[in-house]
CSV table of C-alpha atoms in Angstrom, one decimal:
chain,number,residue,atom,x,y,z
A,1,MET,CA,4.4,3.5,17.5
A,2,LEU,CA,8.0,4.6,17.2
A,3,VAL,CA,9.7,3.0,20.2
A,4,PRO,CA,12.6,4.7,21.9
A,5,SER,CA,15.8,2.6,21.6
A,6,ALA,CA,17.1,0.8,24.7
A,7,GLY,CA,20.5,0.7,22.9
A,8,GLY,CA,23.3,3.0,23.9
A,9,ALA,CA,26.9,2.8,25.2
A,10,GLY,CA,28.0,-0.8,25.5
A,11,SER,CA,25.0,-2.1,23.5
A,12,ALA,CA,25.6,-4.2,20.5
A,13,ARG,CA,22.3,-3.2,18.9
A,14,PRO,CA,22.1,0.1,17.0
A,15,PRO,CA,19.3,2.6,18.0
A,16,TYR,CA,15.9,1.8,16.5
A,17,SER,CA,16.1,5.0,14.3
A,18,VAL,CA,19.3,3.7,12.8
A,19,LEU,CA,17.8,0.3,12.0
A,20,LEU,CA,14.8,1.9,10.4
A,21,ALA,CA,16.9,4.0,8.2
A,22,ARG,CA,19.2,1.1,7.3
A,23,HIS,CA,16.6,-1.1,5.7
A,24,VAL,CA,14.4,1.3,3.7
A,25,PRO,CA,13.4,-0.8,0.7
A,26,VAL,CA,14.4,-0.1,-2.9
A,27,LEU,CA,11.3,-0.2,-5.1
A,28,VAL,CA,11.4,-1.3,-8.8
A,29,LEU,CA,8.4,-0.1,-10.7
A,30,HIS,CA,6.9,-1.7,-13.9
A,31,PRO,CA,8.1,0.2,-17.0
A,32,ALA,CA,4.5,1.3,-17.7
A,33,GLU,CA,3.7,2.4,-14.2
A,34,GLN,CA,2.4,6.0,-13.9
A,35,PHE,CA,2.5,6.4,-10.1
A,36,ALA,CA,5.4,6.4,-7.7
A,37,PRO,CA,5.2,6.4,-3.9
A,38,VAL,CA,4.7,10.0,-2.8
A,39,GLN,CA,3.8,12.0,0.3
A,40,VAL,CA,0.1,12.0,1.1
A,41,ASP,CA,0.0,15.9,1.3
A,42,GLY,CA,-0.9,16.4,-2.3
A,43,PHE,CA,-3.8,14.0,-2.2
A,44,LEU,CA,-5.1,15.7,1.1
A,45,ALA,CA,-4.9,19.1,-0.6
A,46,ASP,CA,-6.9,17.9,-3.6
A,47,SER,CA,-9.6,16.0,-1.6
A,48,ASP,CA,-12.9,16.9,0.0
A,49,LEU,CA,-13.9,15.4,3.3
A,50,GLN,CA,-17.3,13.6,2.9
A,51,GLU,CA,-19.9,12.1,5.2
A,52,ARG,CA,-22.3,9.3,4.5
A,53,THR,CA,-25.9,10.6,4.8
A,54,ALA,CA,-29.3,9.2,3.9
A,55,MET,CA,-28.9,11.0,0.6
A,56,GLY,CA,-25.5,9.6,-0.1
A,57,TRP,CA,-22.0,11.0,0.3
A,58,GLU,CA,-22.0,14.8,1.0
A,59,THR,CA,-19.0,17.1,1.3
A,60,ILE,CA,-18.6,18.7,4.8
A,61,ALA,CA,-16.6,21.8,5.7
A,62,ASP,CA,-14.4,20.4,8.3
A,63,SER,CA,-10.7,19.6,8.9
A,64,LEU,CA,-9.5,16.1,8.9
A,65,PRO,CA,-10.6,14.7,12.3
A,66,ALA,CA,-9.0,12.0,14.5
A,67,GLY,CA,-11.4,9.1,14.2
A,68,GLY,CA,-14.3,9.6,11.8
A,69,ALA,CA,-14.7,6.0,10.6
A,70,GLU,CA,-17.8,6.9,8.7
A,71,LEU,CA,-16.1,9.6,6.7
A,72,ARG,CA,-14.0,9.5,3.5
A,73,LEU,CA,-11.7,11.6,1.4
A,74,ASP,CA,-12.7,12.2,-2.2
A,75,GLN,CA,-10.2,13.6,-4.8
A,76,ARG,CA,-12.3,16.4,-6.2
A,77,THR,CA,-10.9,16.8,-9.7
A,78,CYS,CA,-10.7,13.2,-10.9
A,79,PHE,CA,-13.3,10.4,-11.1
A,80,ALA,CA,-12.5,6.8,-10.4
A,81,ILE,CA,-15.6,5.6,-12.2
A,82,GLU,CA,-13.7,6.4,-15.4
A,83,GLY,CA,-11.3,3.6,-14.6
A,84,PRO,CA,-7.8,3.6,-16.3
A,85,ALA,CA,-9.0,6.5,-18.5
A,86,ALA,CA,-8.7,8.6,-15.3
A,87,SER,CA,-5.1,7.7,-14.6
A,88,GLY,CA,-3.7,10.7,-16.4
A,89,CYS,CA,-5.9,13.0,-14.4
A,90,TYR,CA,-4.7,11.5,-11.1
A,91,ALA,CA,-1.1,11.5,-12.2
A,92,SER,CA,-1.3,15.2,-13.4
A,93,ALA,CA,-2.9,16.3,-10.2
A,94,GLU,CA,-0.2,14.6,-8.1
A,95,ALA,CA,2.6,16.0,-10.3
A,96,THR,CA,1.6,19.6,-9.5
A,97,HIS,CA,2.7,19.0,-5.9
A,98,GLY,CA,6.2,17.9,-6.8
A,99,SER,CA,6.6,15.3,-4.1
A,100,GLY,CA,9.7,13.1,-4.2
A,101,PRO,CA,9.3,9.4,-3.3
A,102,VAL,CA,8.9,8.6,0.3
A,103,VAL,CA,8.0,5.7,2.7
A,104,TYR,CA,6.5,6.2,6.1
A,105,GLY,CA,8.3,4.2,8.7
A,106,LYS,CA,7.7,2.9,12.2
A,107,VAL,CA,9.4,0.5,14.6
A,108,SER,CA,7.7,-1.9,17.0
A,109,ARG,CA,9.0,-4.6,19.3
A,110,SER,CA,7.6,-7.8,20.6
A,111,ARG,CA,9.1,-10.0,23.3
A,112,THR,CA,11.5,-11.7,20.8
A,113,ARG,CA,11.5,-9.5,17.6
A,114,ILE,CA,11.9,-6.0,16.3
A,115,ASP,CA,9.6,-5.1,13.4
A,116,LEU,CA,10.4,-2.3,10.9
A,117,GLN,CA,7.5,-1.2,8.8
A,118,TYR,CA,7.6,0.9,5.6
A,119,TRP,CA,4.2,2.2,4.5
A,120,ILE,CA,3.9,3.3,0.9
A,121,TRP,CA,1.3,5.6,-0.5
A,122,TYR,CA,0.1,5.8,-4.2
A,123,PRO,CA,-2.7,8.2,-5.1
A,124,TYR,CA,-4.5,5.8,-7.5
A,125,ASN,CA,-4.8,2.1,-8.0
A,126,ASP,CA,-5.5,1.4,-11.7
A,127,TYR,CA,-5.2,-2.3,-12.3
A,128,SER,CA,-6.1,-3.7,-15.7
A,129,ARG,CA,-6.0,-7.3,-16.9
A,130,THR,CA,-4.1,-6.2,-20.0
A,131,TYR,CA,-1.6,-3.5,-21.0
A,132,PRO,CA,-2.6,-1.3,-22.7
A,133,PRO,CA,-5.8,-1.4,-20.4
A,134,GLY,CA,-8.7,-3.3,-21.8
A,135,GLU,CA,-12.3,-4.0,-20.7
A,136,VAL,CA,-11.4,-5.8,-17.5
A,137,TRP,CA,-10.2,-3.4,-14.8
A,138,GLN,CA,-10.3,-2.6,-11.1
A,139,VAL,CA,-9.6,0.9,-9.7
A,140,HIS,CA,-9.8,2.9,-6.5
A,141,GLU,CA,-8.5,6.2,-5.1
A,142,GLY,CA,-5.7,5.8,-2.6
A,143,ASP,CA,-3.5,2.8,-2.2
A,144,TRP,CA,-1.6,1.9,1.0
A,145,GLU,CA,1.0,-0.9,0.7
A,146,SER,CA,3.8,-2.0,3.0
A,147,VAL,CA,7.2,-3.6,3.3
A,148,SER,CA,8.3,-5.0,6.6
A,149,VAL,CA,11.7,-6.3,7.9
A,150,ILE,CA,11.6,-8.5,11.0
A,151,LEU,CA,14.8,-8.5,13.1
A,152,ASP,CA,16.0,-10.3,16.1
A,153,LEU,CA,16.6,-8.3,19.3
A,154,GLU,CA,20.2,-7.7,18.3
A,155,GLY,CA,19.1,-6.1,15.1
A,156,ARG,CA,19.9,-8.9,12.7
A,157,PRO,CA,17.4,-9.2,9.8
A,158,LEU,CA,15.5,-12.5,9.7
A,159,VAL,CA,12.4,-12.1,7.4
A,160,VAL,CA,11.0,-9.6,4.9
A,161,GLY,CA,7.2,-9.3,4.5
A,162,LEU,CA,5.4,-7.7,1.5
A,163,SER,CA,1.8,-6.6,1.2
A,164,LYS,CA,-0.2,-7.7,-1.9
A,165,HIS,CA,-3.9,-7.3,-2.3
A,166,CYS,CA,-5.8,-8.7,0.8
A,167,GLU,CA,-2.9,-10.7,2.1
A,168,GLY,CA,0.9,-10.7,2.0
A,169,THR,CA,3.9,-12.9,1.4
A,170,ARG,CA,7.2,-13.4,3.3
A,171,ARG,CA,10.7,-14.6,2.6
A,172,ASP,CA,13.8,-15.3,4.7
A,173,TRP,CA,16.3,-12.4,4.6
A,174,THR,CA,19.0,-14.6,3.1
A,175,ASP,CA,16.8,-15.3,0.1
A,176,VAL,CA,15.8,-11.7,-0.6
A,177,ARG,CA,17.4,-9.6,-3.3
A,178,ARG,CA,19.1,-6.6,-1.7
A,179,ARG,CA,21.1,-3.5,-2.4
A,180,SER,CA,23.5,-3.7,0.6
A,181,THR,CA,21.1,-3.6,3.6
A,182,ARG,CA,18.0,-2.6,1.6
A,183,PRO,CA,15.5,-5.2,0.3
A,184,ILE,CA,14.6,-4.9,-3.4
A,185,VAL,CA,10.9,-5.0,-4.0
A,186,TYR,CA,9.1,-5.3,-7.4
A,187,VAL,CA,5.9,-3.4,-7.6
A,188,ALA,CA,3.1,-4.7,-9.8
A,189,LEU,CA,1.7,-2.5,-12.6
A,190,GLY,CA,-1.4,-0.6,-11.5
A,191,SER,CA,-2.3,-2.7,-8.4
A,192,HIS,CA,1.0,-1.9,-6.6
A,193,ALA,CA,1.1,-5.3,-5.0
A,194,ASN,CA,4.7,-6.1,-3.9
A,195,TYR,CA,6.8,-9.1,-5.1
A,196,PHE,CA,10.2,-10.4,-4.4
A,197,ALA,CA,11.0,-10.8,-8.1
A,198,PRO,CA,9.8,-9.7,-11.5
A,199,GLY,CA,7.2,-11.9,-13.2
A,200,THR,CA,3.5,-12.7,-13.6
A,201,PHE,CA,1.5,-13.6,-10.6
A,202,GLY,CA,-2.1,-14.8,-10.1
A,203,HIS,CA,-4.8,-12.9,-8.1
A,204,SER,CA,-6.5,-14.8,-5.4
A,205,PRO,CA,-10.3,-14.5,-5.9
A,206,LEU,CA,-10.7,-14.1,-2.1
A,207,CYS,CA,-9.2,-10.6,-2.5
A,208,TRP,CA,-12.1,-9.4,-4.6
A,209,PRO,CA,-15.7,-8.6,-3.5
A,210,ARG,CA,-17.6,-11.8,-2.8
A,211,ALA,CA,-20.1,-11.3,-5.6
A,212,LEU,CA,-17.3,-11.1,-8.2
A,213,ARG,CA,-15.1,-14.0,-7.1
A,214,ASP,CA,-16.4,-16.5,-9.6
A,215,VAL,CA,-15.8,-14.1,-12.5
A,216,VAL,CA,-12.3,-13.3,-11.2
A,217,GLN,CA,-11.4,-16.9,-11.0
A,218,ALA,CA,-12.7,-17.6,-14.5
A,219,LEU,CA,-10.7,-14.7,-15.9
A,220,ARG,CA,-7.5,-15.8,-14.2
A,221,LEU,CA,-6.4,-12.3,-13.4
A,222,ARG,CA,-2.6,-11.7,-13.2
A,223,ASP,CA,-0.2,-9.0,-11.8
A,224,ARG,CA,2.8,-8.0,-13.8
A,225,ALA,CA,6.0,-6.8,-12.2
A,226,GLY,CA,9.0,-5.8,-14.3
A,227,PHE,CA,12.3,-3.9,-14.6
A,228,GLY,CA,11.4,-0.2,-14.8
A,229,ARG,CA,12.2,2.9,-12.8
A,230,VAL,CA,14.2,2.2,-9.6
A,231,VAL,CA,13.0,4.3,-6.6
A,232,ARG,CA,15.0,4.9,-3.5
A,233,PRO,CA,12.5,6.6,-1.2
A,234,THR,CA,13.2,9.0,1.6
A,235,LEU,CA,12.2,7.8,5.1
A,236,VAL,CA,9.5,9.7,7.0
A,237,PRO,CA,9.0,8.3,10.6
A,238,VAL,CA,5.4,8.2,11.8
A,239,THR,CA,3.4,7.1,14.8
A,240,SER,CA,-0.3,6.2,15.2
A,241,THR,CA,-1.1,9.8,15.9
A,242,GLN,CA,1.7,11.8,14.1
A,243,PRO,CA,1.4,13.3,11.5
A,244,SER,CA,-2.2,14.1,12.5
A,245,TRP,CA,-3.6,12.4,9.3
A,246,MET,CA,-2.5,9.1,10.8
A,247,ALA,CA,-5.4,9.3,13.3
A,248,PHE,CA,-8.0,9.7,10.6
A,249,ALA,CA,-10.1,6.5,10.6
A,250,GLY,CA,-12.1,7.1,7.5
A,251,THR,CA,-11.2,5.8,4.0
A,252,TRP,CA,-8.7,7.4,1.7
A,253,GLY,CA,-10.8,7.7,-1.4
A,254,GLU,CA,-14.2,7.5,-2.9
A,255,SER,CA,-15.8,4.2,-4.0
A,256,GLY,CA,-13.7,1.7,-6.0
A,257,TYR,CA,-15.0,0.3,-9.3
A,258,VAL,CA,-14.7,-3.0,-11.1
A,259,HIS,CA,-15.4,-3.3,-14.8
A,260,PHE,CA,-16.1,-6.4,-16.9
A,261,PRO,CA,-17.0,-6.6,-20.6
A,262,LYS,CA,-20.6,-5.7,-21.6
A,263,ASN,CA,-21.3,-4.4,-18.1
A,264,PRO,CA,-21.3,-0.9,-16.4
A,265,PRO,CA,-18.7,-0.3,-13.7
A,266,VAL,CA,-19.6,-1.9,-10.4
A,267,ALA,CA,-19.0,0.2,-7.3
A,268,TYR,CA,-17.5,-1.3,-4.1
A,269,ASP,CA,-15.8,-0.2,-0.9
A,270,GLY,CA,-12.2,-0.3,-2.3
A,271,ALA,CA,-10.5,2.7,-0.7
A,272,PRO,CA,-8.1,1.8,2.2
A,273,ARG,CA,-7.8,3.2,5.7
A,274,ALA,CA,-4.6,4.7,7.1
A,275,PRO,CA,-1.8,2.3,8.2
A,276,ALA,CA,-2.6,2.6,12.0
A,277,PHE,CA,-6.1,1.1,11.3
A,278,GLN,CA,-4.8,-2.0,9.5
A,279,GLU,CA,-4.0,-5.4,11.1
A,280,THR,CA,-0.4,-5.3,9.9
A,281,TRP,CA,0.2,-2.2,12.0
A,282,ARG,CA,-1.6,-3.5,15.1
A,283,ARG,CA,-0.1,-7.0,15.2
A,284,PRO,CA,2.9,-6.7,12.9
A,285,VAL,CA,5.1,-9.8,13.7
A,286,THR,CA,2.1,-12.1,14.2
A,287,GLU,CA,0.4,-10.9,11.0
A,288,GLU,CA,3.5,-10.9,8.8
A,289,LEU,CA,4.7,-14.3,9.9
A,290,SER,CA,1.3,-15.7,9.1
A,291,TRP,CA,1.7,-14.8,5.5
A,292,PRO,CA,2.7,-17.7,3.1
A,293,PRO,CA,6.2,-17.9,1.8
A,294,GLY,CA,6.8,-16.3,-1.6
């Protein structure tokens, strides 16, 4: 929730809105990345609302509801089961909406800390073990990632937290690369996991479906982050209910798929839920400080 500032005349701390605008991250994409962080509106316009029934997922004629945990969105013109081969379809569909890069920001305060969160939306996750994509890949529609800056109560930055796969990583502010007051974040190709520096980084098997963890560990899957397009997103403040899509509790995409050599794609529940339904939103400082240093 965006908390009104207690700052004002005679206060040393700037208003919360100023702090949120001050620390919007700078994102560095991999040179081969097809997707930039965009507004969700294009994906919403291109998606059907679906309900799980005894016969499977069925499209329903309804507006996006508040709640609706058993519902999902399904981008109607592209098909995730095609894996990285579908990336061009998702990228072309998004391009028709002409969105500039954005992050969705919110401020929260604990007894001793101020937490700035920047939520980042990508319409498609198209991770592949190799580039160009090979036989080992993992994809899903919709990808919510986050960057957080934890401040003291006077507004001084202390820690930066980055989302990556099923967990996150943190680093002291003094050790973070920055452009003035903005942390620099390196985004991994396809997976959009966030890192503090370019390089190659291993995947934790715990972040994959349980039945696939032994295979993932054997394959030693890696993220790749590098020096590509530099993105300076526009800030869009949000709360848990505004814009209205923030209150949708369903998943932002159809089934995810994993593919290994000599096997058909395996479906799994890979699509994410909106930021307000994630632990990082509900318990920001506690969750982010629990992440390992990176």
